[in-house]
CSV table of C-alpha atoms in Angstrom, one decimal:
chain,number,residue,atom,x,y,z
A,2,UNK,CA,-8.4,3.6,-8.4
A,3,UNK,CA,-10.7,6.5,-7.5
A,4,UNK,CA,-13.1,4.5,-5.3
A,5,UNK,CA,-10.4,3.2,-3.1
A,6,UNK,CA,-8.4,6.5,-3.2
A,7,UNK,CA,-5.4,4.4,-4.4
A,8,UNK,CA,-2.7,5.4,-6.8
A,9,UNK,CA,-2.3,3.2,-9.9
A,10,UNK,CA,0.8,1.1,-9.3
A,11,UNK,CA,0.0,-1.5,-12.0
A,12,UNK,CA,2.8,-0.2,-14.2
A,13,UNK,CA,0.6,-0.1,-17.2
A,14,UNK,CA,-0.8,-3.6,-16.5
A,15,UNK,CA,-4.3,-2.7,-15.5
A,16,UNK,CA,-6.3,-5.8,-16.1
A,17,UNK,CA,-9.3,-6.1,-18.4
A,18,UNK,CA,-12.6,-7.3,-17.1
A,19,UNK,CA,-12.5,-11.0,-16.1
A,20,UNK,CA,-15.8,-12.9,-15.7
A,21,UNK,CA,-14.3,-16.2,-14.6
A,22,UNK,CA,-11.2,-15.7,-12.4
A,23,UNK,CA,-9.5,-19.0,-11.8
A,24,UNK,CA,-6.7,-19.9,-9.3
A,25,UNK,CA,-3.3,-18.4,-10.2
A,26,UNK,CA,-4.8,-15.8,-12.5
A,27,UNK,CA,-3.9,-12.2,-12.0
A,28,UNK,CA,-6.3,-10.0,-10.1
A,29,UNK,CA,-6.3,-6.4,-8.8
A,30,UNK,CA,-5.7,-5.7,-5.2
A,31,UNK,CA,-5.4,-2.6,-3.1
A,32,UNK,CA,-2.6,-2.6,-0.5
A,33,UNK,CA,-0.7,-0.1,1.6
A,34,UNK,CA,2.9,0.4,0.6
A,35,UNK,CA,5.1,3.1,2.3
A,36,UNK,CA,2.0,4.7,3.7
A,37,UNK,CA,0.2,5.0,0.3
A,38,UNK,CA,-2.7,3.0,-1.0
A,39,UNK,CA,-1.8,1.4,-4.2
A,40,UNK,CA,-3.6,-0.6,-6.9
A,41,UNK,CA,-1.4,-3.5,-7.8
A,42,UNK,CA,-1.6,-6.6,-10.0
A,43,UNK,CA,-1.2,-9.8,-7.9
A,44,UNK,CA,-1.6,-13.5,-8.7
A,45,UNK,CA,-4.4,-15.3,-6.9
A,46,UNK,CA,-2.9,-18.1,-4.9
A,47,UNK,CA,-0.6,-17.2,-2.0
A,48,UNK,CA,3.1,-18.1,-2.3
A,49,UNK,CA,4.8,-17.6,1.1
A,50,UNK,CA,8.2,-16.0,1.0
A,51,UNK,CA,9.8,-19.1,2.3
A,52,UNK,CA,8.2,-21.5,-0.2
A,53,UNK,CA,10.8,-23.3,-2.4
A,54,UNK,CA,8.7,-22.6,-5.5
A,55,UNK,CA,5.3,-21.5,-6.7
A,56,UNK,CA,3.8,-24.9,-7.2
A,57,UNK,CA,1.5,-24.7,-4.2
A,58,UNK,CA,-0.2,-21.4,-5.1
A,59,UNK,CA,-3.4,-23.0,-6.4
A,60,UNK,CA,-4.0,-24.7,-3.0
A,61,UNK,CA,-3.7,-21.4,-1.1
A,62,UNK,CA,-6.4,-19.3,-2.8
A,63,UNK,CA,-8.4,-19.1,0.4
A,64,UNK,CA,-7.5,-18.6,4.1
A,65,UNK,CA,-10.0,-19.7,6.7
A,66,UNK,CA,-10.5,-16.8,9.2
A,67,UNK,CA,-10.7,-19.3,12.1
A,68,UNK,CA,-7.3,-20.8,11.5
A,69,UNK,CA,-5.2,-18.3,9.5
A,70,UNK,CA,-3.3,-17.1,12.5
A,71,UNK,CA,-2.2,-20.7,13.2
A,72,UNK,CA,-1.0,-21.6,9.7
A,73,UNK,CA,2.6,-20.7,8.8
A,74,UNK,CA,1.6,-19.9,5.3
A,75,UNK,CA,-0.7,-17.1,6.4
A,76,UNK,CA,0.5,-16.0,9.9
A,77,UNK,CA,3.0,-13.4,8.9
A,78,UNK,CA,0.7,-11.9,6.1
A,79,UNK,CA,-2.2,-11.7,8.6
A,80,UNK,CA,-0.2,-9.5,10.8
A,81,UNK,CA,1.6,-7.3,8.2
A,82,UNK,CA,0.3,-7.7,4.7
A,83,UNK,CA,-3.4,-7.4,4.4
A,84,UNK,CA,-5.1,-6.1,1.3
A,85,UNK,CA,-8.5,-5.5,-0.3
A,86,UNK,CA,-9.5,-7.4,-3.4
A,87,UNK,CA,-12.1,-5.5,-5.5
A,88,UNK,CA,-14.8,-7.8,-7.0
A,89,UNK,CA,-18.2,-7.5,-8.5
A,90,UNK,CA,-19.2,-10.8,-6.9
A,91,UNK,CA,-18.2,-14.4,-6.7
A,92,UNK,CA,-19.5,-17.9,-7.8
A,93,UNK,CA,-20.6,-20.7,-5.6
A,94,UNK,CA,-22.0,-24.1,-6.5
A,95,UNK,CA,-24.9,-25.9,-4.9
A,96,UNK,CA,-26.7,-29.2,-5.4
A,97,UNK,CA,-29.2,-28.9,-8.2
A,98,UNK,CA,-32.8,-29.6,-7.5
A,99,UNK,CA,-33.9,-30.3,-11.0
A,100,UNK,CA,-31.0,-32.1,-12.8
A,101,UNK,CA,-27.8,-34.1,-12.0
A,102,UNK,CA,-24.8,-32.3,-10.8
A,103,UNK,CA,-24.5,-28.9,-9.2
A,104,UNK,CA,-25.9,-25.5,-10.0
A,105,UNK,CA,-23.6,-22.4,-10.1
A,106,UNK,CA,-24.7,-19.1,-8.6
A,107,UNK,CA,-23.3,-15.7,-9.0
A,108,UNK,CA,-23.4,-13.8,-5.7
A,109,UNK,CA,-23.2,-10.0,-5.9
A,110,UNK,CA,-24.8,-6.9,-4.4
A,111,UNK,CA,-28.4,-6.6,-5.8
A,112,UNK,CA,-27.9,-2.9,-6.5
A,113,UNK,CA,-24.9,-3.6,-8.8
A,114,UNK,CA,-22.3,-2.0,-6.6
A,115,UNK,CA,-18.9,-3.6,-6.0
A,116,UNK,CA,-17.3,-5.4,-3.1
A,117,UNK,CA,-14.0,-5.3,-1.3
A,118,UNK,CA,-12.9,-8.7,-0.1
A,119,UNK,CA,-10.5,-9.2,2.7
A,120,UNK,CA,-7.2,-10.6,1.5
A,121,UNK,CA,-3.6,-11.2,2.5
A,122,UNK,CA,-0.6,-10.8,0.2
A,123,UNK,CA,3.0,-12.0,0.1
A,124,UNK,CA,6.1,-10.8,-1.8
A,125,UNK,CA,8.5,-13.5,-3.0
A,126,UNK,CA,11.3,-12.1,-5.1
A,127,UNK,CA,9.3,-9.8,-7.5
A,128,UNK,CA,6.2,-11.9,-7.4
A,129,UNK,CA,3.1,-10.6,-5.5
A,130,UNK,CA,0.5,-13.2,-4.6
A,131,UNK,CA,-2.7,-13.1,-2.6
A,132,UNK,CA,-5.4,-15.1,-0.9
A,133,UNK,CA,-9.0,-14.4,0.1
A,134,UNK,CA,-10.1,-14.8,3.7
A,135,UNK,CA,-13.3,-16.8,4.1
A,136,UNK,CA,-15.6,-17.3,7.0
A,137,UNK,CA,-18.7,-19.4,7.8
A,138,UNK,CA,-21.5,-18.5,5.4
A,139,UNK,CA,-24.4,-16.5,7.0
A,140,UNK,CA,-28.0,-15.9,6.2
A,141,UNK,CA,-29.3,-17.1,2.8
A,142,UNK,CA,-25.7,-17.7,1.5
A,143,UNK,CA,-25.5,-20.8,3.8
A,144,UNK,CA,-28.1,-22.5,1.6
A,145,UNK,CA,-25.7,-22.4,-1.3
A,146,UNK,CA,-22.3,-23.0,0.3
A,147,UNK,CA,-20.9,-23.3,3.9
A,148,UNK,CA,-18.2,-20.6,3.3
A,149,UNK,CA,-18.1,-17.1,2.0
A,150,UNK,CA,-15.5,-14.4,1.5
A,151,UNK,CA,-15.1,-11.9,4.2
A,152,UNK,CA,-16.5,-8.6,2.9
A,153,UNK,CA,-14.8,-5.3,4.1
A,154,UNK,CA,-17.2,-2.4,4.3
A,155,UNK,CA,-15.9,1.0,3.2
A,156,UNK,CA,-15.9,2.2,6.7
A,157,UNK,CA,-13.4,-0.5,7.6
A,158,UNK,CA,-11.0,-0.2,4.7
A,159,UNK,CA,-8.5,1.9,6.5
A,160,UNK,CA,-8.6,-0.3,9.6
A,161,UNK,CA,-8.0,-3.5,7.6
A,162,UNK,CA,-5.0,-2.0,5.8
A,163,UNK,CA,-3.6,-0.3,8.9
A,164,UNK,CA,0.0,-1.4,9.3
A,165,UNK,CA,-0.1,-0.6,13.0
A,166,UNK,CA,-2.6,-3.4,13.4
A,167,UNK,CA,-0.2,-6.3,14.0
A,168,UNK,CA,-1.8,-8.2,17.0
A,169,UNK,CA,-3.3,-11.4,15.6
A,170,UNK,CA,-6.0,-11.4,18.3
A,171,UNK,CA,-7.1,-7.9,17.3
A,172,UNK,CA,-7.0,-8.8,13.6
A,173,UNK,CA,-9.2,-11.8,14.5
A,174,UNK,CA,-11.7,-9.6,16.3
A,175,UNK,CA,-11.8,-7.3,13.3
A,176,UNK,CA,-12.4,-10.2,11.0
A,177,UNK,CA,-15.2,-11.5,13.2
A,178,UNK,CA,-16.8,-8.1,13.3
A,179,UNK,CA,-16.6,-7.8,9.5
A,180,UNK,CA,-18.2,-11.2,9.1
A,181,UNK,CA,-21.0,-10.3,11.5
A,182,UNK,CA,-21.6,-7.1,9.5
A,183,UNK,CA,-21.6,-8.7,6.1
A,184,UNK,CA,-24.5,-7.4,4.0
A,185,UNK,CA,-25.8,-10.9,3.3
A,186,UNK,CA,-29.4,-9.7,2.9
A,187,UNK,CA,-28.3,-7.2,0.2
A,188,UNK,CA,-26.7,-9.9,-2.0
A,189,UNK,CA,-28.4,-11.5,-4.9
A,190,UNK,CA,-28.0,-15.2,-5.5
A,191,UNK,CA,-28.3,-15.5,-9.2
A,192,UNK,CA,-28.4,-18.9,-10.9
A,193,UNK,CA,-26.2,-18.9,-13.9
A,194,UNK,CA,-25.2,-21.4,-16.6
A,195,UNK,CA,-22.7,-24.2,-16.1
A,196,UNK,CA,-20.3,-22.8,-18.7
A,197,UNK,CA,-18.7,-20.9,-15.8
A,198,UNK,CA,-17.2,-24.3,-14.7
A,199,UNK,CA,-14.9,-24.2,-17.7
A,200,UNK,CA,-11.9,-22.1,-17.0
A,201,UNK,CA,-11.7,-21.2,-20.7
A,202,UNK,CA,-15.1,-19.6,-20.7
A,203,UNK,CA,-15.1,-15.9,-20.2
A,204,UNK,CA,-17.4,-12.9,-21.0
A,205,UNK,CA,-20.4,-11.1,-19.6
A,206,UNK,CA,-22.7,-13.8,-20.9
A,207,UNK,CA,-21.6,-16.0,-17.9
A,208,UNK,CA,-23.5,-13.6,-15.6
A,209,UNK,CA,-26.8,-14.0,-17.4
A,210,UNK,CA,-29.5,-15.5,-15.2
A,211,UNK,CA,-30.6,-19.1,-15.8
A,212,UNK,CA,-34.2,-20.0,-15.2
A,213,UNK,CA,-34.4,-23.0,-12.8
A,214,UNK,CA,-37.2,-25.5,-13.0
A,215,UNK,CA,-39.9,-25.4,-10.3
A,216,UNK,CA,-40.0,-26.1,-7.5
A,217,UNK,CA,-37.3,-23.8,-6.3
A,218,UNK,CA,-36.3,-24.9,-2.9
A,219,UNK,CA,-33.1,-22.9,-2.1
A,220,UNK,CA,-34.7,-19.7,-0.9
């Protein structure tokens, strides 16, 4: 992948665009293997190397930045197997002000650029899996959800992937710095249709803005 200066190691399995990524689905990730940045295909939902099977993957799609170093499922990966997960944005749900249920939002850079989310990966047999690190939501994002993915700015990609960074305290400091530097004011919170709540729904139409009834109280 040119943007990440990574070689294509997908073995011909480069994934098509997915507008509704659900837990355990395949995603692209950039990781450092043998000193080389590689674009790989991983399953979203971490499976620790010591897990007896893959049944718990859907419960490990996110790792809280505050506690990842203390959890056996994430501790080793936090020290040695960090990755970047390219994304155009992500969905969150908030209470609806004009109808029952919750309203989905697509959160993405307002200029249409992409994001690199902080991730961890594991290798179990020949299966590569990953999780996304989250932190407390900041700025306007906190009005939609109390958590957000940790975004890694381009200037920090090399540091996040650096295999020499193995001290969990230093990794924690870096994660905190990334969270503080998150470009929350440059992100658009776009209300979208509830079809995104159906894992079988997919396509660019899911990103179309939905007009909310007045008054709009979230922003």
